[in-house]
PDB file of C-alpha atoms in Angstrom:
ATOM      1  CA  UNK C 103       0.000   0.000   0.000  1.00  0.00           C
ATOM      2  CA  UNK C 104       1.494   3.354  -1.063  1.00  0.00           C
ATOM      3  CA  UNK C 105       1.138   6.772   1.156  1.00  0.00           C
ATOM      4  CA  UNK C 106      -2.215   8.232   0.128  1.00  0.00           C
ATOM      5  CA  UNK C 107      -0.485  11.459  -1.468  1.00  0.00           C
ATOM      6  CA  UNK C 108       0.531   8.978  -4.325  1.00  0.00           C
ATOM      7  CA  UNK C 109      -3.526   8.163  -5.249  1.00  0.00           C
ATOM      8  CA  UNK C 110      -4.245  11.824  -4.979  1.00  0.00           C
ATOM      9  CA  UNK C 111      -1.181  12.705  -7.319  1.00  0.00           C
ATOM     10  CA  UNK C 112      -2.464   9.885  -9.657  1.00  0.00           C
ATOM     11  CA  UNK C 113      -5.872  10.950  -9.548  1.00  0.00           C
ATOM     12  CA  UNK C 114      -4.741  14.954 -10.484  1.00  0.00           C
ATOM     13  CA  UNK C 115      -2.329  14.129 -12.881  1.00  0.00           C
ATOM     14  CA  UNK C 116      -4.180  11.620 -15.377  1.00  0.00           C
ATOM     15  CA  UNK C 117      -7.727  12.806 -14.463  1.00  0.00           C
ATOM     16  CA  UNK C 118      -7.488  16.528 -13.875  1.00  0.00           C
ATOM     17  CA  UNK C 119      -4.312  17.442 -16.130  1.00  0.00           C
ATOM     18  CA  UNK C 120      -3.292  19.452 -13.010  1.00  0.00           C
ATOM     19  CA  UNK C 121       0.109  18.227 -13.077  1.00  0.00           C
ATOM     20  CA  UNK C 122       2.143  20.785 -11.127  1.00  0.00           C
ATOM     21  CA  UNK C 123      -0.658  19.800  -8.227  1.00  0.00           C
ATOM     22  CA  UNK C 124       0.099  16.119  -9.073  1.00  0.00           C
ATOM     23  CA  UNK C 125       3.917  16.549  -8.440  1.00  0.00           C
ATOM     24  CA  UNK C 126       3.410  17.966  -5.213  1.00  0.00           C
ATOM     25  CA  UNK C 127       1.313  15.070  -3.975  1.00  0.00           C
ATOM     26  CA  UNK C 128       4.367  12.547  -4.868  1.00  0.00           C
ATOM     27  CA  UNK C 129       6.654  14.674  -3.366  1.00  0.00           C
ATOM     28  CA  UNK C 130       5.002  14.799  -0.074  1.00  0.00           C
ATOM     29  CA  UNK C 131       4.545  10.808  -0.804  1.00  0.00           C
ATOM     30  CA  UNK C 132       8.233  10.566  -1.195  1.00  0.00           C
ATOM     31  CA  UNK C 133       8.600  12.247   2.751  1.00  0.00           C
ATOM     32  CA  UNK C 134       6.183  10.047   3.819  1.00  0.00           C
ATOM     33  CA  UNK C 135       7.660   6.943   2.621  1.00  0.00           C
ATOM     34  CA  UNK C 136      11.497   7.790   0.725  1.00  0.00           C
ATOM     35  CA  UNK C 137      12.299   4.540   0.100  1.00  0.00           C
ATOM     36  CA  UNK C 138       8.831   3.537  -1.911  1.00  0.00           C
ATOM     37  CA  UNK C 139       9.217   2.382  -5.414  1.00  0.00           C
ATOM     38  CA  UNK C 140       5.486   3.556  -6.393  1.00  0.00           C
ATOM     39  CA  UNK C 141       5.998   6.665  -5.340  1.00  0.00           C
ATOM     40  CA  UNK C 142       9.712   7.286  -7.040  1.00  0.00           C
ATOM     41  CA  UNK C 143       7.546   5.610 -10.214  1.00  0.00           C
ATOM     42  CA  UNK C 144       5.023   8.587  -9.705  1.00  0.00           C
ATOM     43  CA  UNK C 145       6.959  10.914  -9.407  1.00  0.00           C
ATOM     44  CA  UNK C 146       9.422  10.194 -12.176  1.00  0.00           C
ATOM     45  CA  UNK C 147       6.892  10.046 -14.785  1.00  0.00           C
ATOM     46  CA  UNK C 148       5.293  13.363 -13.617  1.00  0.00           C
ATOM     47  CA  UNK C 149       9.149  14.969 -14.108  1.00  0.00           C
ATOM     48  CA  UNK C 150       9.215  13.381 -17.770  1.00  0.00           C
ATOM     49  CA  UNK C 151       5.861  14.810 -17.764  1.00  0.00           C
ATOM     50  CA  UNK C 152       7.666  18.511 -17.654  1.00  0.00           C
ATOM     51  CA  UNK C 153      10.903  16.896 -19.735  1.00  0.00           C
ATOM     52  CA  UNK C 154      13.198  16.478 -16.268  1.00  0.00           C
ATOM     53  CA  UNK C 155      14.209  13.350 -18.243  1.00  0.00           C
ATOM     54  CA  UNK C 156      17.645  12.951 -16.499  1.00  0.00           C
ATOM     55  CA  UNK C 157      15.877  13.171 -12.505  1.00  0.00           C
ATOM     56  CA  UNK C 158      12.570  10.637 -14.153  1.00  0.00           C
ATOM     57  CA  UNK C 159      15.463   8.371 -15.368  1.00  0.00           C
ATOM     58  CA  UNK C 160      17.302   8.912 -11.745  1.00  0.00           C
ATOM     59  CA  UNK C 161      14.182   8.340  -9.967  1.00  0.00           C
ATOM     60  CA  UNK C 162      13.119   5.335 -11.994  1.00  0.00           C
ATOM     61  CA  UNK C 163      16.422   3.482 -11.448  1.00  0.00           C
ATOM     62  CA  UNK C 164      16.068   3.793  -7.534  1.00  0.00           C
ATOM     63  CA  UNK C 165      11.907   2.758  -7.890  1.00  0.00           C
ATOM     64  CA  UNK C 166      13.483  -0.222  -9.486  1.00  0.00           C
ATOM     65  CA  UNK C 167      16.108  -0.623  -6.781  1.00  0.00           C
ATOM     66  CA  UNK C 168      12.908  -1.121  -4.626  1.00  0.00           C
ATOM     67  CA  UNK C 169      11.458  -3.699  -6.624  1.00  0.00           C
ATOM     68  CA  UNK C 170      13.467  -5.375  -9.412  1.00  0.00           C
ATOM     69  CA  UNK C 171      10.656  -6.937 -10.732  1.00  0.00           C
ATOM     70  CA  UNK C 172       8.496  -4.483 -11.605  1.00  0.00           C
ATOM     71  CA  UNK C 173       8.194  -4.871 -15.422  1.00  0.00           C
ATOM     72  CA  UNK C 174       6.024  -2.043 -15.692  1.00  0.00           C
ATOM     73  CA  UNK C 175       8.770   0.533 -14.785  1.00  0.00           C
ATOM     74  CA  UNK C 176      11.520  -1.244 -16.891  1.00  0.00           C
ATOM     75  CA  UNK C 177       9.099   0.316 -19.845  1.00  0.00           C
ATOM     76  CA  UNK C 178       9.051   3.233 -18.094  1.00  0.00           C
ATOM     77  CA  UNK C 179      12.201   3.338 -17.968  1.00  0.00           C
ATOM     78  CA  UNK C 180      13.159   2.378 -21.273  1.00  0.00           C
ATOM     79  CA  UNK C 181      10.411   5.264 -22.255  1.00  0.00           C
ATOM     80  CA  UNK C 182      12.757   8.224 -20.693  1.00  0.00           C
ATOM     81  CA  UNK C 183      15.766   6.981 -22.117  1.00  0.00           C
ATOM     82  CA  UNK C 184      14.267   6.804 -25.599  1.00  0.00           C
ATOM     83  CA  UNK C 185      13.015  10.531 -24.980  1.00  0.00           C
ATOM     84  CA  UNK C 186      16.911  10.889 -23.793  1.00  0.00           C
ATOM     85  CA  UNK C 187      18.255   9.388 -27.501  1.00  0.00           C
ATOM     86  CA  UNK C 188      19.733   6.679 -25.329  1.00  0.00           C
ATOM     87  CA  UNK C 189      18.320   4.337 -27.283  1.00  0.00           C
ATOM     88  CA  UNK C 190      21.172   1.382 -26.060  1.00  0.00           C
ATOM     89  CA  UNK C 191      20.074   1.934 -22.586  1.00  0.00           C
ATOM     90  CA  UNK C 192      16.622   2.411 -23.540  1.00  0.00           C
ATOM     91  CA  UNK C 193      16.456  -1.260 -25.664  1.00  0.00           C
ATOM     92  CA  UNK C 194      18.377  -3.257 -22.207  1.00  0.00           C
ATOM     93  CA  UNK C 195      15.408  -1.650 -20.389  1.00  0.00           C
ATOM     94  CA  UNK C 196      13.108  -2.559 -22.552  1.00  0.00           C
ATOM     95  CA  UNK C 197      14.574  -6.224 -23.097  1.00  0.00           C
ATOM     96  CA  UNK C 198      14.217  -6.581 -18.927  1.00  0.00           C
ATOM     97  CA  UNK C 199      10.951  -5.595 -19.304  1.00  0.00           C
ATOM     98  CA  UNK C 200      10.228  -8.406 -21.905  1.00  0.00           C
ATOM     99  CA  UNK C 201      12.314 -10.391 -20.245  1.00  0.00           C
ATOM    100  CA  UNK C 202      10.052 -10.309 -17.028  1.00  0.00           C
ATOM    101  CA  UNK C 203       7.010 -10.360 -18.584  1.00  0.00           C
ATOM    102  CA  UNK C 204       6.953 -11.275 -22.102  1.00  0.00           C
ATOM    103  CA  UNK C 205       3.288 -11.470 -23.031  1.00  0.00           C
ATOM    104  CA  UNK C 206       2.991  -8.114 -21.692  1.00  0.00           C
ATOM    105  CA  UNK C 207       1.426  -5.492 -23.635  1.00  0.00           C
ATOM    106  CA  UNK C 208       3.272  -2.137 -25.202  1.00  0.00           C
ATOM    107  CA  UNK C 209       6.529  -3.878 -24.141  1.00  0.00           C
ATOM    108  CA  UNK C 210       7.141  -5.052 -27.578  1.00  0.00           C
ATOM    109  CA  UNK C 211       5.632  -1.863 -28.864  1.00  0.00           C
ATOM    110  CA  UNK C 212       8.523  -0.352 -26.800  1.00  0.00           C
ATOM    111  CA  UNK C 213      11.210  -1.564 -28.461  1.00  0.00           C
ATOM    112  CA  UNK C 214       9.586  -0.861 -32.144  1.00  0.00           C
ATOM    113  CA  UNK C 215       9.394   2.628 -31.103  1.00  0.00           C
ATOM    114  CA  UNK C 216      13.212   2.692 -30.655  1.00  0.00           C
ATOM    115  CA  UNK C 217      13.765   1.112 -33.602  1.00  0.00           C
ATOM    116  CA  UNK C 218      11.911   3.907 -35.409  1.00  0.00           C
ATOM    117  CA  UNK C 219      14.312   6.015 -33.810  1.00  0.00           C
ATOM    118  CA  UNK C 220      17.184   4.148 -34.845  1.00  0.00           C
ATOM    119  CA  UNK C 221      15.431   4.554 -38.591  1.00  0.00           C
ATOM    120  CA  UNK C 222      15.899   0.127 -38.258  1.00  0.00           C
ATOM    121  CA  UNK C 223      12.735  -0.640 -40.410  1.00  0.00           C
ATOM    122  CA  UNK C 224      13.498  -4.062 -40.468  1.00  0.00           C
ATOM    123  CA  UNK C 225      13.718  -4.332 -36.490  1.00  0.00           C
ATOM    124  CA  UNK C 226      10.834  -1.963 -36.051  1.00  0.00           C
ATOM    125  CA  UNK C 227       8.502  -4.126 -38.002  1.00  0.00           C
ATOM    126  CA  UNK C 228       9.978  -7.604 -36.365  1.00  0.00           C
ATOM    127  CA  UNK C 229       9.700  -5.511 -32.724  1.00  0.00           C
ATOM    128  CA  UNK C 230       5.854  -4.645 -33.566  1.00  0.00           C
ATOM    129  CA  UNK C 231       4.514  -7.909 -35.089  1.00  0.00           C
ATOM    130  CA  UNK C 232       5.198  -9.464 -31.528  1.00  0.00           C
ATOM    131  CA  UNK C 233       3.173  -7.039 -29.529  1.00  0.00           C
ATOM    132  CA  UNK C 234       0.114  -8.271 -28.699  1.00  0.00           C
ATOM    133  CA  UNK C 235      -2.698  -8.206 -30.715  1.00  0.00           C
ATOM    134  CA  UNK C 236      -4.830  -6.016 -30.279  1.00  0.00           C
ATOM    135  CA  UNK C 237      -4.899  -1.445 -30.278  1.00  0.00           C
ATOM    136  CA  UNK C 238      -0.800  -1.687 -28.973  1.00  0.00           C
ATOM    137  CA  UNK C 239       0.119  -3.857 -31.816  1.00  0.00           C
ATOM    138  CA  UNK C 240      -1.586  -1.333 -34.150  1.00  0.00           C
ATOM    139  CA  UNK C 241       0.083   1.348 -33.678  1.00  0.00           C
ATOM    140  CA  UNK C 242       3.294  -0.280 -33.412  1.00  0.00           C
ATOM    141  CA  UNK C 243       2.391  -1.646 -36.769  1.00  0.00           C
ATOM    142  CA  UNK C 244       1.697   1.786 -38.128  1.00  0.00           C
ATOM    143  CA  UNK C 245       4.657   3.095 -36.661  1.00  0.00           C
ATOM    144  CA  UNK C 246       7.318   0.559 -37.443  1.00  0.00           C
ATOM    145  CA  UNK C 247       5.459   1.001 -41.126  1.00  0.00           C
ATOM    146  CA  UNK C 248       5.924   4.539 -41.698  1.00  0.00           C
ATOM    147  CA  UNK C 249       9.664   3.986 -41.870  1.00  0.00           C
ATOM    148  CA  UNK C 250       9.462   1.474 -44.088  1.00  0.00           C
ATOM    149  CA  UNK C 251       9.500   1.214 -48.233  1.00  0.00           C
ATOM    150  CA  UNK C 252       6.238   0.198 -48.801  1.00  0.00           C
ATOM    151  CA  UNK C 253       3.726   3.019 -48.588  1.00  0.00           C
ATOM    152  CA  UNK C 254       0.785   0.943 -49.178  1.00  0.00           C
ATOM    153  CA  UNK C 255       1.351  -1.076 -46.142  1.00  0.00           C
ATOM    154  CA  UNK C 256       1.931   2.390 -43.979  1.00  0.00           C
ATOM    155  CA  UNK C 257      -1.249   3.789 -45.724  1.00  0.00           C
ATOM    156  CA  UNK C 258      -3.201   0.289 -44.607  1.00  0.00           C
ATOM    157  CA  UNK C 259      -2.121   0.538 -41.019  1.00  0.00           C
ATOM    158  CA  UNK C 260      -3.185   4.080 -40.323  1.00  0.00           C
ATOM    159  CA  UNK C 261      -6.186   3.371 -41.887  1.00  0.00           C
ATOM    160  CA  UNK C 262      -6.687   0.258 -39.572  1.00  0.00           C
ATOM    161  CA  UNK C 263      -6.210   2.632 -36.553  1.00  0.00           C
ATOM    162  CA  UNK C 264      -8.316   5.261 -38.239  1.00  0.00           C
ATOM    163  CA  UNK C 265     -11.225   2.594 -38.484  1.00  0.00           C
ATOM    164  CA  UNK C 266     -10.926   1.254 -34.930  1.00  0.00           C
ATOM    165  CA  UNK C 267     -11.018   3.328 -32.000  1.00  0.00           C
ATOM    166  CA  UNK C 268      -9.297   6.809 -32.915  1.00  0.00           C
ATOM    167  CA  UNK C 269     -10.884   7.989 -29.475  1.00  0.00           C
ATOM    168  CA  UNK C 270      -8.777   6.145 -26.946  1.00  0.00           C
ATOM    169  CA  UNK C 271      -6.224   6.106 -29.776  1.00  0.00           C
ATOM    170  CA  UNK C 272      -5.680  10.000 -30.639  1.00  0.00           C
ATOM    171  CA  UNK C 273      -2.214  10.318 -29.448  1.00  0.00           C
ATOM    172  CA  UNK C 274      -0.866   7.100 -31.197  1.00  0.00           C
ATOM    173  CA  UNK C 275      -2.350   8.187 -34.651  1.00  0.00           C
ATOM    174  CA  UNK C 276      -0.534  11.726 -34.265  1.00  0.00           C
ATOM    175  CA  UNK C 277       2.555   9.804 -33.958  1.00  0.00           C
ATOM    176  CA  UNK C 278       1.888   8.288 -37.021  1.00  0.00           C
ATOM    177  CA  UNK C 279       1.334  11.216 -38.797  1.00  0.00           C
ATOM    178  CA  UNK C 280       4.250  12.770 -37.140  1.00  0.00           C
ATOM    179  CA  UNK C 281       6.158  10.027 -38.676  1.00  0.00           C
ATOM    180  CA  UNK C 282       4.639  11.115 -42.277  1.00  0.00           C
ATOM    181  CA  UNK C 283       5.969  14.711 -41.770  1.00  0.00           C
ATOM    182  CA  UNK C 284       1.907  15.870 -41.960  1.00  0.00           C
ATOM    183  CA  UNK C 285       2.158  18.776 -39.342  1.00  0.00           C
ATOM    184  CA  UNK C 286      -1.225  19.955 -39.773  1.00  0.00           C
ATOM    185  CA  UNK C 287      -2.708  16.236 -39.417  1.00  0.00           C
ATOM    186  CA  UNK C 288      -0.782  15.782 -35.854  1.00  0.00           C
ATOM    187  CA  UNK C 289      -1.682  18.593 -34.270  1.00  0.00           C
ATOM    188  CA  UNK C 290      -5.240  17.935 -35.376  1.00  0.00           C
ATOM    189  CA  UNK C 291      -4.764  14.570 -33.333  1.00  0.00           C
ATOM    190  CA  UNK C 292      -2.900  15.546 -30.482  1.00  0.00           C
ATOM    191  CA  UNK C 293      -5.388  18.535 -29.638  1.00  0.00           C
ATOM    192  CA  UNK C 294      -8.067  15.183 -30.406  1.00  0.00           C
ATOM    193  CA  UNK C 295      -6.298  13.674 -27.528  1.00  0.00           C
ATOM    194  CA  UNK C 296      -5.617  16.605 -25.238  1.00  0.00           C
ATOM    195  CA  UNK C 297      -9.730  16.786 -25.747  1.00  0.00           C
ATOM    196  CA  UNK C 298     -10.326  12.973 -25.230  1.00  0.00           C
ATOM    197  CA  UNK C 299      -8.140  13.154 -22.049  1.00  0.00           C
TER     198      UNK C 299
END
């Protein structure tokens, strides 16, 4: 059971977008309790949150000093690193992650989104078809896709995403269109997920 501050941090970051209120709570969370993983998880995602990547990358290491098994902040992890271009550090991260819990979903995701920032099509794609089937493995597909030669495939996969559920989904689909240099079509969907929440 984590110190109370960390639900109330939880609950007015991802609910209320009040995220300087949100960082507060996992500070006082982190008096309460210093040495509790959860709360160093918090905490360092709500400093990534602001693009503190090197202190969310510190914090996350000690969170996983707490509890080494915690495949969920391996991804994490690997997630700040990537956003760091320490994409060698970011793929062992990932690969623990994996490693702990392979059927896991987003892990494999995860490492396809490095190797879109390595420009590896190949791995990308290999990286995405083992995600789990299912939204994830979408828009891994459509990312590791983008990068690729064959535009038909890319223009198939977006459209997949397009056709399922774009409302849950907003974010990932601006990524894609990130990826196809389409500035006007991203910022469409990230103010679609800003609005979806």
């Amino acid at each position: 059971i984590f110190p109370a501050p960390c639900a109330r941090g939880f609950l007015l970051q991802s609910v209320d977008f009040k995220w300087r209120e949100a960082e507060g709570e996992f500070r006082r969370a982190l008096e309460l309790a210093p040495n509790d993983g959860a709360a160093k998880n918090l905490l360092a995602d709500q400093l990534a949150i602001f693009g503190k990547l090197e202190e969310a990358i510190a914090l996350e290491r000690q969170a996983l000093a707490a509890d080494p098994l915690a495949h969920n902040w391996y991804a994490y992890l690997a997630y700040y690193l990537s956003l760091a271009n320490r994409l060698d550090e970011a793929e062992q991260a990932i690969h623990k992650a994996i490693e702990l819990q392979p059927l896991a979903q987003f892990h494999h995701g995860t490492l396809a989104g490095i190797e879109v920032q390595r420009g590896n099509a190949q791995a990308a794609l290999a990286a995405a078809q083992q995600e789990m089937p299912g939204r994830a493995r979408d828009a891994a597909l459509a990312l590791a896709l983008q990068i690729g030669g064959d535009r038909s495939a890319a223009d198939a996969a977006l459209k997949t995403m397009l056709d399922n559920d774009t409302k849950t989904q907003a974010y990932e689909v601006a990524e894609v269109y990130a990826l196809r240099n389409d500035v006007a079509a991203t910022f469409e969907w990230l103010d679609r997920a800003l609005n979806n929440r």
